[in-house]
mmCIF file of C-alpha atoms in Angstrom:
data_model
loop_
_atom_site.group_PDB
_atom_site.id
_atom_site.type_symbol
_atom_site.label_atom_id
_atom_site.label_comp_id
_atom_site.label_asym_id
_atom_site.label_seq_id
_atom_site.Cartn_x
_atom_site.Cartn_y
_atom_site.Cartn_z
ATOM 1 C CA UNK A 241 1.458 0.958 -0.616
ATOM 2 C CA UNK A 242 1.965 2.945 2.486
ATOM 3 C CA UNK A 243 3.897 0.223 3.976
ATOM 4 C CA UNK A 244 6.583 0.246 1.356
ATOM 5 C CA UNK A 245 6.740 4.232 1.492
ATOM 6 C CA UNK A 246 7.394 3.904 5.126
ATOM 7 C CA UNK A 247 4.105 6.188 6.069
ATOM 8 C CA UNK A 248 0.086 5.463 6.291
ATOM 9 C CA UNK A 249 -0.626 8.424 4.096
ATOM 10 C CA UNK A 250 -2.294 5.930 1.717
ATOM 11 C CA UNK A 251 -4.171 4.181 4.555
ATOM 12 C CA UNK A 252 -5.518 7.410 6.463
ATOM 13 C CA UNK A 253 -6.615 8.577 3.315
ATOM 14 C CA UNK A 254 -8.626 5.961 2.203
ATOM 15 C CA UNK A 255 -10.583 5.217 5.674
ATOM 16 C CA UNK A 256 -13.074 7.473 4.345
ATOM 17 C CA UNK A 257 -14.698 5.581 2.004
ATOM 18 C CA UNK A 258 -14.856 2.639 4.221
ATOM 19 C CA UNK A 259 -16.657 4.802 7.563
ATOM 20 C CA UNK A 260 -19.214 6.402 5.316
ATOM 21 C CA UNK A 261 -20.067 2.557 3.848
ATOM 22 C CA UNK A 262 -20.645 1.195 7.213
ATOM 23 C CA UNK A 263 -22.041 3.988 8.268
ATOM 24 C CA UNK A 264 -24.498 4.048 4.863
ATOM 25 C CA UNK A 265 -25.157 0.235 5.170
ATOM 26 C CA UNK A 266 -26.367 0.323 8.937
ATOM 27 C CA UNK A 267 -28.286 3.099 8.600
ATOM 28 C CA UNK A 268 -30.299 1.615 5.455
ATOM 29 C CA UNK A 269 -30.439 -1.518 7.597
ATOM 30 C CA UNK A 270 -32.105 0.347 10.854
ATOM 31 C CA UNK A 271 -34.729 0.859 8.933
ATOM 32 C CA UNK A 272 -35.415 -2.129 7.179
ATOM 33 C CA UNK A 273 -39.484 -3.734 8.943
ATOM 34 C CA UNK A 274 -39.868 -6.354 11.188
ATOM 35 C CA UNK A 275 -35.835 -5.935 12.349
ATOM 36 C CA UNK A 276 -35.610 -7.026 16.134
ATOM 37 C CA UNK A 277 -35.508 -3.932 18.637
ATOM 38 C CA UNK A 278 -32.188 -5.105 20.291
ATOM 39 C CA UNK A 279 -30.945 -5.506 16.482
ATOM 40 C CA UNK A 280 -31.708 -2.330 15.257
ATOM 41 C CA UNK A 281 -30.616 -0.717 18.610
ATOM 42 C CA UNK A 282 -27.181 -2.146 18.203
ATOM 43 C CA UNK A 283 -27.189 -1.096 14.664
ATOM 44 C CA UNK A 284 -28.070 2.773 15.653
ATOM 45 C CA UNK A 285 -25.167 2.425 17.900
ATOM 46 C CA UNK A 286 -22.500 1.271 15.934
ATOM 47 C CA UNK A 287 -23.824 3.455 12.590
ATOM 48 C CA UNK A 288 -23.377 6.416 15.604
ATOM 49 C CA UNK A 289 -19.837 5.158 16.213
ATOM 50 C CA UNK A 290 -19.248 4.964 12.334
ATOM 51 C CA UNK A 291 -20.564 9.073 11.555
ATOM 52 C CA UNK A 292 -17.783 10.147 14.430
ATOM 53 C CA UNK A 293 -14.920 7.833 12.717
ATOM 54 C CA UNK A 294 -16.069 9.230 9.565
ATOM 55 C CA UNK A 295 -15.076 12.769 11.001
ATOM 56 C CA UNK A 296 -12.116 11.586 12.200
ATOM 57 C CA UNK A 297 -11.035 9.501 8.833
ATOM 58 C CA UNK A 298 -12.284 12.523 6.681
ATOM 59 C CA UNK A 299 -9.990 15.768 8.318
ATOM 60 C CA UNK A 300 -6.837 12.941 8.132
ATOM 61 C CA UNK A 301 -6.938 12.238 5.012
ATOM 62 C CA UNK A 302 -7.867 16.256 3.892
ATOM 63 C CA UNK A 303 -4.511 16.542 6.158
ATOM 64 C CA UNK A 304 -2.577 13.618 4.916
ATOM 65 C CA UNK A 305 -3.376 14.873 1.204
ATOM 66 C CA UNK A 306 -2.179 18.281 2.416
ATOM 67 C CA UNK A 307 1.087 16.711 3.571
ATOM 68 C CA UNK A 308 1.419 15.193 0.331
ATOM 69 C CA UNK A 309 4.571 17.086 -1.407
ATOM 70 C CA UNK A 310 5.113 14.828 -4.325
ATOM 71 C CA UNK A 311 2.905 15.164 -6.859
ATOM 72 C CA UNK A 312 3.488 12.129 -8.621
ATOM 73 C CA UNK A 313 2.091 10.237 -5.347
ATOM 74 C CA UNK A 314 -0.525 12.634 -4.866
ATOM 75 C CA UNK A 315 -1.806 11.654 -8.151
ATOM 76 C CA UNK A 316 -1.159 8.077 -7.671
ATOM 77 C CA UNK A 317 -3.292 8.427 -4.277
ATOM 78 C CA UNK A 318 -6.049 10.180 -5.511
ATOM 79 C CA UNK A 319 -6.176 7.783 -8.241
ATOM 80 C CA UNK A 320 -6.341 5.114 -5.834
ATOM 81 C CA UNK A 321 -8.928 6.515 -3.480
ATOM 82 C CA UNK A 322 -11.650 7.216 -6.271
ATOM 83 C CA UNK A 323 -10.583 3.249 -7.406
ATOM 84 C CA UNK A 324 -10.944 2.184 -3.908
ATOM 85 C CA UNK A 325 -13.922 4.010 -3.402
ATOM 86 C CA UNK A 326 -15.749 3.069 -6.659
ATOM 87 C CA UNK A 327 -15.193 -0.748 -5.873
ATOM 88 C CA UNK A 328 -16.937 -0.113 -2.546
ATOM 89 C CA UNK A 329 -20.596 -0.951 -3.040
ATOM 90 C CA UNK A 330 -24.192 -0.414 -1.231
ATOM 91 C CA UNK A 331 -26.564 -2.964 -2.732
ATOM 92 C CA UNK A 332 -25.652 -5.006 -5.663
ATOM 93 C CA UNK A 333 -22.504 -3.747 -8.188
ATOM 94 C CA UNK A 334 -22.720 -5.019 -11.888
ATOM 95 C CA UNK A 335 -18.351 -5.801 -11.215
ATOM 96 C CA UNK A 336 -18.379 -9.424 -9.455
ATOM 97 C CA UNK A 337 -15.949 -10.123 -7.816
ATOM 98 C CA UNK A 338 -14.126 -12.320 -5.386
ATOM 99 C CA UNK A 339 -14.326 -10.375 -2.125
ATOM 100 C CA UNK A 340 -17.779 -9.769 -1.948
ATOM 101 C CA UNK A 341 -19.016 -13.668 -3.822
ATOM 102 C CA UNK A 342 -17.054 -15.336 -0.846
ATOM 103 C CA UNK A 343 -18.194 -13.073 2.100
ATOM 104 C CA UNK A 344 -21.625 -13.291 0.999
ATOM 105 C CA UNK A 345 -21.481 -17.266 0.289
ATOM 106 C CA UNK A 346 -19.536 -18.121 3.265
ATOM 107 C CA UNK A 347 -21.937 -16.181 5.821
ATOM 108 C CA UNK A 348 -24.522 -18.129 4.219
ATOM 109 C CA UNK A 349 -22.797 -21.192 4.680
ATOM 110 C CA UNK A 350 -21.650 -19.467 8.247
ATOM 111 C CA UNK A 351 -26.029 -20.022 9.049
ATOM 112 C CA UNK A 352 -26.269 -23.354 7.710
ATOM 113 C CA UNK A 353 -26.688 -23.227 3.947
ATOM 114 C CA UNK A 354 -24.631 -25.909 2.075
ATOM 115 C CA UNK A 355 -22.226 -24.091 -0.193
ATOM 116 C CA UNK A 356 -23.687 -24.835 -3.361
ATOM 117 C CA UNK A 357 -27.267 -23.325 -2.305
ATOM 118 C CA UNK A 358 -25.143 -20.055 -0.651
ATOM 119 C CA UNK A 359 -23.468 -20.018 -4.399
ATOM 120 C CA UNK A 360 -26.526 -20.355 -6.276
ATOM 121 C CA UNK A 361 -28.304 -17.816 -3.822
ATOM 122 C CA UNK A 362 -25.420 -15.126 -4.871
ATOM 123 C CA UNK A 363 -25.783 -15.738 -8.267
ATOM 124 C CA UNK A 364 -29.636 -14.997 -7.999
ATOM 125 C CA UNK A 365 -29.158 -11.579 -5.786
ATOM 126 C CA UNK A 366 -26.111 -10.924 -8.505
ATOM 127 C CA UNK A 367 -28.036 -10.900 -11.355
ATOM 128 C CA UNK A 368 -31.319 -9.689 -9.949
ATOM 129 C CA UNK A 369 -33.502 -12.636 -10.205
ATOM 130 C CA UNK A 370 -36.238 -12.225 -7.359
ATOM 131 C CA UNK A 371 -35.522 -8.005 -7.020
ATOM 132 C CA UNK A 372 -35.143 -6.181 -10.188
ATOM 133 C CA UNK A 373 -34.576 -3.042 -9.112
ATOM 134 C CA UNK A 374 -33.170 -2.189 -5.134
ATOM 135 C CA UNK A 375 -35.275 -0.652 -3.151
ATOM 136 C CA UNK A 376 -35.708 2.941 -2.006
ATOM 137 C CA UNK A 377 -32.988 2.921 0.755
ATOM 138 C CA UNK A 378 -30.648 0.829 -1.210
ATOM 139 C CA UNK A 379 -30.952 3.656 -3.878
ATOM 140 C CA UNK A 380 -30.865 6.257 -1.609
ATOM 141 C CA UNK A 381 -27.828 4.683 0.689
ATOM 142 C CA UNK A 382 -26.256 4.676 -2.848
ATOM 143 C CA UNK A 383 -26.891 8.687 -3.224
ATOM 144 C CA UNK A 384 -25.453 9.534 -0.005
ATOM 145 C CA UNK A 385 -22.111 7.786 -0.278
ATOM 146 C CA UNK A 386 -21.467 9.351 -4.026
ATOM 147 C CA UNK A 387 -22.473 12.843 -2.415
ATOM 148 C CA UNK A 388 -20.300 12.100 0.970
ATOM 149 C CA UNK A 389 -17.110 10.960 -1.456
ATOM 150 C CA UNK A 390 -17.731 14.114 -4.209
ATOM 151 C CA UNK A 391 -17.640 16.383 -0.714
ATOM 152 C CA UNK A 392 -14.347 14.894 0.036
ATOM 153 C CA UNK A 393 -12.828 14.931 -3.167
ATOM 154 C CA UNK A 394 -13.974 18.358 -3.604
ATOM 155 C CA UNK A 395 -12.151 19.105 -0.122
ATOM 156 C CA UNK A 396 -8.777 16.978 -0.814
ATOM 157 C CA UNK A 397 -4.952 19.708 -1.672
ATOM 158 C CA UNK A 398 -5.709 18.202 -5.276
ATOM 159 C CA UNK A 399 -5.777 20.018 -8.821
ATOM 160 C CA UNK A 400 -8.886 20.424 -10.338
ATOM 161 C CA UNK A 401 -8.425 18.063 -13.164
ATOM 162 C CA UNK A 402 -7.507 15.421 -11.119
ATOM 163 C CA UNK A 403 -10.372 16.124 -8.644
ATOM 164 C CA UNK A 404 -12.842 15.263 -11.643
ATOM 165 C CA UNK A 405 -11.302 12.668 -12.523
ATOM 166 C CA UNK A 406 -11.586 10.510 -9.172
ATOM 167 C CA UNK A 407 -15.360 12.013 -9.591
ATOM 168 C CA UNK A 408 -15.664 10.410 -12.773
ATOM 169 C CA UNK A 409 -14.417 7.395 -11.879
ATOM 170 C CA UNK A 410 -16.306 7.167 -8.818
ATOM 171 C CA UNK A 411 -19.565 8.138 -10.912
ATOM 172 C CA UNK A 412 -19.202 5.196 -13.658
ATOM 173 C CA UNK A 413 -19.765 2.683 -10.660
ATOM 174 C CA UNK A 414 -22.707 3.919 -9.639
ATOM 175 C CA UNK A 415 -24.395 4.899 -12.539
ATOM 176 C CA UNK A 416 -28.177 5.474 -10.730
#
């Protein structure tokens, strides 16, 4: 969208939600048992790297929203963001999808598994067969990127009626 406007305003304001996934997912990850030292040192590392482009992708896009004069596009981007952000899930999201059935088959295909056991293995995490319920980290990974994006919406140049609703679209994703 940014790219037909002729300006990233679109972009810099949704790097947000992607820096405080990563971030979310490596951190749950560092702390998963028996994870190789050199592993979860490289995850540290990188989850490090992710909390300083957070920062960084956070005070752009409070700018870039600032910038924003229209406010036919502001709406349109704040719609957008809470969208974006809702479709960007820790653990397992009830919305399949595409995007995340393909990169999860094809990195178990990427290891060796033929592509109908990566496609049947999916369907299985999907729908909860061997895990019910996600476990503690999962959950609370979950918690901290709903209370990292309700921070930022709260901080975006946006009226207050269109701050609550990105929050309530970004709340009927994750429900727990």
């Amino acid at each position: 969208l940014g790219w037909l406007r002729g300006d990233l305003h679109y972009y810099y304001l949704t790097r947000f939600a992607l820096n405080v996934n990563q971030k979310t997912v490596e951190r749950c990850s560092i702390n998963e048992p028996g994870m190789h030292p050199t592993i979860r040192t490289i995850l540290k590392n990188h989850a490090i790297d992710e909390a300083r482009h957070m920062q960084m992708s956070r005070a752009t896009g409070v700018l870039t929203m600032a910038r924003m004069s229209n406010p036919v596009a502001k709406t349109i981007a704040c719609l957008g963001y809470a969208h974006f952000a809702a479709n960007l899930y820790i653990g397992r999201h009830r919305n399949d999808s595409r995007l995340p059935r393909e990169t999860r088959t094809r990195t178990l295909q990427l290891c060796g598994v033929t592509r109908e056991r990566a496609a049947e293995a999916y369907r299985q995490w999907r729908d909860r067969v061997n895990q019910p319920e996600d476990p503690p980290l999962v959950r609370a990974g979950r918690a901290y990127y709903v209370r990292c994006n309700h921070g930022y919406i709260d901080d975006l140049a946006a009226p207050d009626w269109l701050k609550a609703r990105m929050r309530k679209i970004l709340d009927a994703a994750y429900p727990d």
